[in-house]
GROMACS .gro file of C-alpha atoms in nm:
model
  212
    1MET     CA    1   0.982   0.193  -2.597
    2LYS     CA    2   1.047  -0.024  -2.292
    3GLU     CA    3   1.361   0.176  -2.205
    4ASN     CA    4   1.164   0.501  -2.219
    5THR     CA    5   0.896   0.353  -1.996
    6SER     CA    6   1.158   0.241  -1.744
    7LYS     CA    7   1.319   0.585  -1.743
    8LYS     CA    8   0.982   0.752  -1.689
    9THR     CA    9   0.909   0.516  -1.402
   10ILE     CA   10   1.246   0.589  -1.240
   11LYS     CA   11   1.194   0.964  -1.277
   12SER     CA   12   0.840   0.948  -1.139
   13LEU     CA   13   0.946   0.780  -0.814
   14PRO     CA   14   1.132   1.083  -0.672
   15PHE     CA   15   0.838   1.302  -0.772
   16LEU     CA   16   0.584   1.081  -0.592
   17LEU     CA   17   0.809   1.048  -0.289
   18GLY     CA   18   0.847   1.426  -0.289
   19LEU     CA   19   0.469   1.462  -0.266
   20LEU     CA   20   0.480   1.247   0.048
   21SER     CA   21   0.756   1.451   0.214
   22PRO     CA   22   0.511   1.683   0.401
   23TYR     CA   23   0.353   1.376   0.561
   24ILE     CA   24   0.665   1.205   0.698
   25LEU     CA   25   0.552   1.208   1.061
   26PRO     CA   26   0.198   1.077   0.985
   27ILE     CA   27   0.353   0.809   0.763
   28LEU     CA   28   0.588   0.694   1.038
   29GLY     CA   29   0.305   0.697   1.293
   30THR     CA   30   0.082   0.496   1.061
   31ALA     CA   31   0.363   0.245   1.003
   32VAL     CA   32   0.409   0.200   1.377
   33ILE     CA   33   0.036   0.145   1.422
   34GLY     CA   34   0.035  -0.107   1.137
   35SER     CA   35   0.324  -0.289   1.301
   36LEU     CA   36   0.137  -0.295   1.632
   37THR     CA   37  -0.158  -0.451   1.450
   38ILE     CA   38   0.060  -0.734   1.319
   39LEU     CA   39   0.223  -0.782   1.659
   40ALA     CA   40  -0.122  -0.797   1.821
   41ASN     CA   41  -0.224  -1.066   1.571
   42THR     CA   42   0.095  -1.259   1.644
   43GLY     CA   43   0.047  -1.227   2.018
   44LEU     CA   44  -0.314  -1.341   1.990
   45LEU     CA   45  -0.214  -1.656   1.801
   46ALA     CA   46   0.073  -1.735   2.039
   47VAL     CA   47  -0.121  -1.680   2.362
   48SER     CA   48  -0.424  -1.867   2.226
   49ALA     CA   49  -0.206  -2.166   2.142
   50ILE     CA   50  -0.051  -2.166   2.490
   51LEU     CA   51  -0.394  -2.134   2.651
   52ILE     CA   52  -0.534  -2.427   2.456
   53CYS     CA   53  -0.234  -2.646   2.538
   54LEU     CA   54  -0.250  -2.566   2.910
   55ALA     CA   55  -0.627  -2.609   2.922
   56ALA     CA   56  -0.583  -2.964   2.789
   57LEU     CA   57  -0.389  -3.046   3.108
   58LEU     CA   58  -0.689  -2.944   3.324
   59PRO     CA   59  -0.508  -2.704   3.556
   60PRO     CA   60  -0.690  -2.486   3.813
   61VAL     CA   61  -0.903  -2.218   3.649
   62LEU     CA   62  -0.709  -1.940   3.821
   63ASP     CA   63  -0.393  -2.051   3.641
   64LEU     CA   64  -0.563  -1.985   3.310
   65MET     CA   65  -0.698  -1.642   3.397
   66PRO     CA   66  -0.385  -1.439   3.299
   67LEU     CA   67  -0.371  -1.611   2.960
   68SER     CA   68  -0.743  -1.560   2.909
   69ALA     CA   69  -0.707  -1.191   2.990
   70ALA     CA   70  -0.413  -1.167   2.748
   71VAL     CA   71  -0.623  -1.322   2.470
   72ARG     CA   72  -0.892  -1.059   2.527
   73LEU     CA   73  -0.633  -0.783   2.538
   74PHE     CA   74  -0.472  -0.885   2.209
   75GLY     CA   75  -0.811  -0.939   2.044
   76ILE     CA   76  -0.944  -0.596   2.140
   77SER     CA   77  -0.617  -0.414   2.066
   78ARG     CA   78  -0.595  -0.579   1.725
   79GLY     CA   79  -0.929  -0.431   1.621
   80ILE     CA   80  -0.845  -0.088   1.760
   81PHE     CA   81  -0.503  -0.077   1.592
   82ARG     CA   82  -0.645  -0.199   1.263
   83TYR     CA   83  -0.917   0.064   1.258
   84TRP     CA   84  -0.670   0.339   1.356
   85GLU     CA   85  -0.419   0.229   1.092
   86ARG     CA   86  -0.681   0.217   0.814
   87LEU     CA   87  -0.813   0.559   0.911
   88ALA     CA   88  -0.467   0.720   0.910
   89SER     CA   89  -0.339   0.545   0.596
   90HIS     CA   90  -0.645   0.634   0.390
   91SER     CA   91  -0.620   0.993   0.509
   92ILE     CA   92  -0.265   1.010   0.372
   93THR     CA   93  -0.377   0.840   0.050
   94PHE     CA   94  -0.651   1.093  -0.014
   95ARG     CA   95  -0.411   1.381   0.058
   96LEU     CA   96  -0.164   1.237  -0.193
   97LEU     CA   97  -0.441   1.200  -0.451
   98GLU     CA   98  -0.547   1.560  -0.389
   99ASP     CA   99  -0.190   1.684  -0.440
  100LEU     CA  100  -0.158   1.481  -0.762
  101ARG     CA  101  -0.478   1.627  -0.902
  102VAL     CA  102  -0.380   1.984  -0.813
  103TRP     CA  103  -0.036   1.936  -0.971
  104TYR     CA  104  -0.187   1.785  -1.285
  105TYR     CA  105  -0.445   2.062  -1.329
  106ARG     CA  106  -0.180   2.329  -1.284
  107GLN     CA  107   0.039   2.165  -1.548
  108LEU     CA  108  -0.243   2.106  -1.797
  109LEU     CA  109  -0.463   2.414  -1.786
  110PRO     CA  110  -0.199   2.666  -1.908
  111LEU     CA  111  -0.156   2.451  -2.221
  112THR     CA  112  -0.525   2.479  -2.312
  113PRO     CA  113  -0.645   2.841  -2.304
  114GLY     CA  114  -0.985   2.733  -2.437
  115GLY     CA  115  -1.038   2.496  -2.145
  116ILE     CA  116  -0.975   2.123  -2.139
  117LEU     CA  117  -1.316   2.051  -1.989
  118ASN     CA  118  -1.507   2.177  -2.290
  119LYS     CA  119  -1.296   2.033  -2.570
  120HIS     CA  120  -1.141   1.707  -2.451
  121THR     CA  121  -1.373   1.553  -2.195
  122LYS     CA  122  -1.277   1.196  -2.282
  123LEU     CA  123  -0.905   1.269  -2.254
  124PHE     CA  124  -0.965   1.444  -1.923
  125LYS     CA  125  -1.157   1.143  -1.792
  126SER     CA  126  -0.886   0.904  -1.907
  127VAL     CA  127  -0.606   1.092  -1.734
  128THR     CA  128  -0.819   1.130  -1.421
  129GLU     CA  129  -0.857   0.753  -1.404
  130ASP     CA  130  -0.480   0.717  -1.437
  131LEU     CA  131  -0.438   0.954  -1.144
  132GLU     CA  132  -0.684   0.744  -0.946
  133THR     CA  133  -0.454   0.446  -0.995
  134LEU     CA  134  -0.169   0.633  -0.824
  135GLN     CA  135  -0.366   0.645  -0.500
  136PHE     CA  136  -0.229   0.294  -0.433
  137PHE     CA  137   0.130   0.419  -0.448
  138TYR     CA  138   0.145   0.496  -0.076
  139LEU     CA  139  -0.045   0.187   0.040
  140ARG     CA  140   0.148  -0.066  -0.168
  141VAL     CA  141   0.489   0.090  -0.237
  142VAL     CA  142   0.560   0.293   0.078
  143ALA     CA  143   0.342   0.176   0.366
  144ALA     CA  144   0.367  -0.202   0.322
  145PRO     CA  145   0.751  -0.226   0.316
  146LEU     CA  146   0.780   0.024   0.601
  147VAL     CA  147   0.537  -0.170   0.820
  148ALA     CA  148   0.715  -0.496   0.737
  149PHE     CA  149   1.055  -0.348   0.829
  150ILE     CA  150   0.933  -0.213   1.164
  151THR     CA  151   0.763  -0.543   1.239
  152LEU     CA  152   1.082  -0.738   1.164
  153LEU     CA  153   1.279  -0.512   1.394
  154SER     CA  154   1.023  -0.555   1.673
  155ILE     CA  155   1.010  -0.934   1.642
  156SER     CA  156   1.390  -0.948   1.624
  157GLY     CA  157   1.406  -0.760   1.954
  158ILE     CA  158   1.172  -1.014   2.112
  159LEU     CA  159   1.362  -1.310   1.969
  160ALA     CA  160   1.689  -1.165   2.100
  161PHE     CA  161   1.570  -1.262   2.450
  162LEU     CA  162   1.383  -1.582   2.363
  163LEU     CA  163   1.558  -1.747   2.067
  164PRO     CA  164   1.850  -1.549   1.916
  165GLY     CA  165   1.931  -1.820   1.664
  166ALA     CA  166   1.598  -1.765   1.489
  167ILE     CA  167   1.674  -1.402   1.398
  168PRO     CA  168   1.874  -1.481   1.078
  169VAL     CA  169   1.599  -1.718   0.964
  170LEU     CA  170   1.341  -1.445   1.025
  171TRP     CA  171   1.531  -1.189   0.818
  172ILE     CA  172   1.601  -1.432   0.534
  173ALA     CA  173   1.232  -1.518   0.514
  174GLY     CA  174   1.148  -1.149   0.528
  175MET     CA  175   1.386  -1.067   0.244
  176ILE     CA  176   1.243  -1.347   0.031
  177ASN     CA  177   0.887  -1.232   0.087
  178GLY     CA  178   0.966  -0.862   0.067
  179LEU     CA  179   1.211  -0.853  -0.226
  180LEU     CA  180   1.218  -1.168  -0.435
  181MET     CA  181   0.844  -1.239  -0.444
  182PRO     CA  182   0.750  -0.886  -0.566
  183LEU     CA  183   1.020  -0.909  -0.837
  184PHE     CA  184   0.887  -1.243  -0.960
  185SER     CA  185   0.532  -1.111  -0.948
  186ARG     CA  186   0.626  -0.799  -1.145
  187HIS     CA  187   0.812  -1.003  -1.405
  188GLY     CA  188   0.517  -1.239  -1.447
  189SER     CA  189   0.250  -0.969  -1.471
  190LYS     CA  190   0.442  -0.715  -1.683
  191LYS     CA  191   0.353  -0.868  -2.018
  192HIS     CA  192  -0.008  -0.924  -1.913
  193GLY     CA  193  -0.033  -0.563  -1.791
  194GLU     CA  194   0.099  -0.425  -2.120
  195THR     CA  195  -0.150  -0.638  -2.314
  196THR     CA  196  -0.439  -0.526  -2.094
  197LEU     CA  197  -0.341  -0.159  -2.132
  198LYS     CA  198  -0.322  -0.190  -2.511
  199GLN     CA  199  -0.663  -0.358  -2.524
  200GLU     CA  200  -0.813  -0.087  -2.303
  201LEU     CA  201  -0.672   0.189  -2.524
  202ASP     CA  202  -0.803   0.015  -2.836
  203TYR     CA  203  -1.145  -0.021  -2.675
  204ARG     CA  204  -1.164   0.348  -2.585
  205HIS     CA  205  -1.047   0.447  -2.934
  206ASN     CA  206  -1.308   0.226  -3.103
  207LEU     CA  207  -1.579   0.347  -2.867
  208GLN     CA  208  -1.491   0.709  -2.942
  209ASP     CA  209  -1.501   0.644  -3.319
  210PHE     CA  210  -1.840   0.475  -3.281
  211LEU     CA  211  -1.989   0.762  -3.080
  212MET     CA  212  -1.846   1.027  -3.313
   0.00000   0.00000   0.00000
C-alpha cells in the first residue's frame, strides 16, 4: 500500500510539473520578485542596524541622511515587491488549478455517460476538494525552493565582495533549512496525515450512510 502510494506520488510529479511548463517565464519572474522581497527585508534590517548604531554616536544629522533615505527605500520597495510577488504567484496558482480541473473533467466525464453531476454528487465534491489541495503545489513545492535558491545566489554574490569566507556557511545553512528540515517534517507528519485522512474518509462514509 505504501509502495503504491510512493509510486503514484513519483508519477504525479512529472505530470504536475508538465502543467506548469507553459508558465516557465512567469514562474521565473515571480521567483526573482520574491527574491527581491527577501533582499529588501535583509537590506532594511542591515541599514536600520547601522543607522541606530551611528545615531548613538551623535554625529551630524547630514551624515545620517543617506542611511535614513536607504531605510525608506528598502521599506517601500519591500511592500511593492511583496504585493507584486503575491499577485503573480496567485495568478499562476489559479491557472494551475484551472488546468487541473479541466484535465480531471475531461478524464472523468467520458466514463460516466449518464453524467457524474446527477448520480455521484458526493464523490464529485470529494475529488474537487482534493484538487483544491493541489493548488498549493506551486507555492510550496516549486516557488519556495526556487526563491530560496535565487536568494542564496544573490547573497553569495554580495558576500563575495564583503566576506567570502561566509559563503560556505551560508550554503550549509541553506541546505539544512531547505533539504533536511522538510525531510524531518515530512517523516514526522506522514503518520499523522495518514491517520487524519482515514478518519476523514470514515466520517464521510458514516455521514453518507446516515443521510441515506
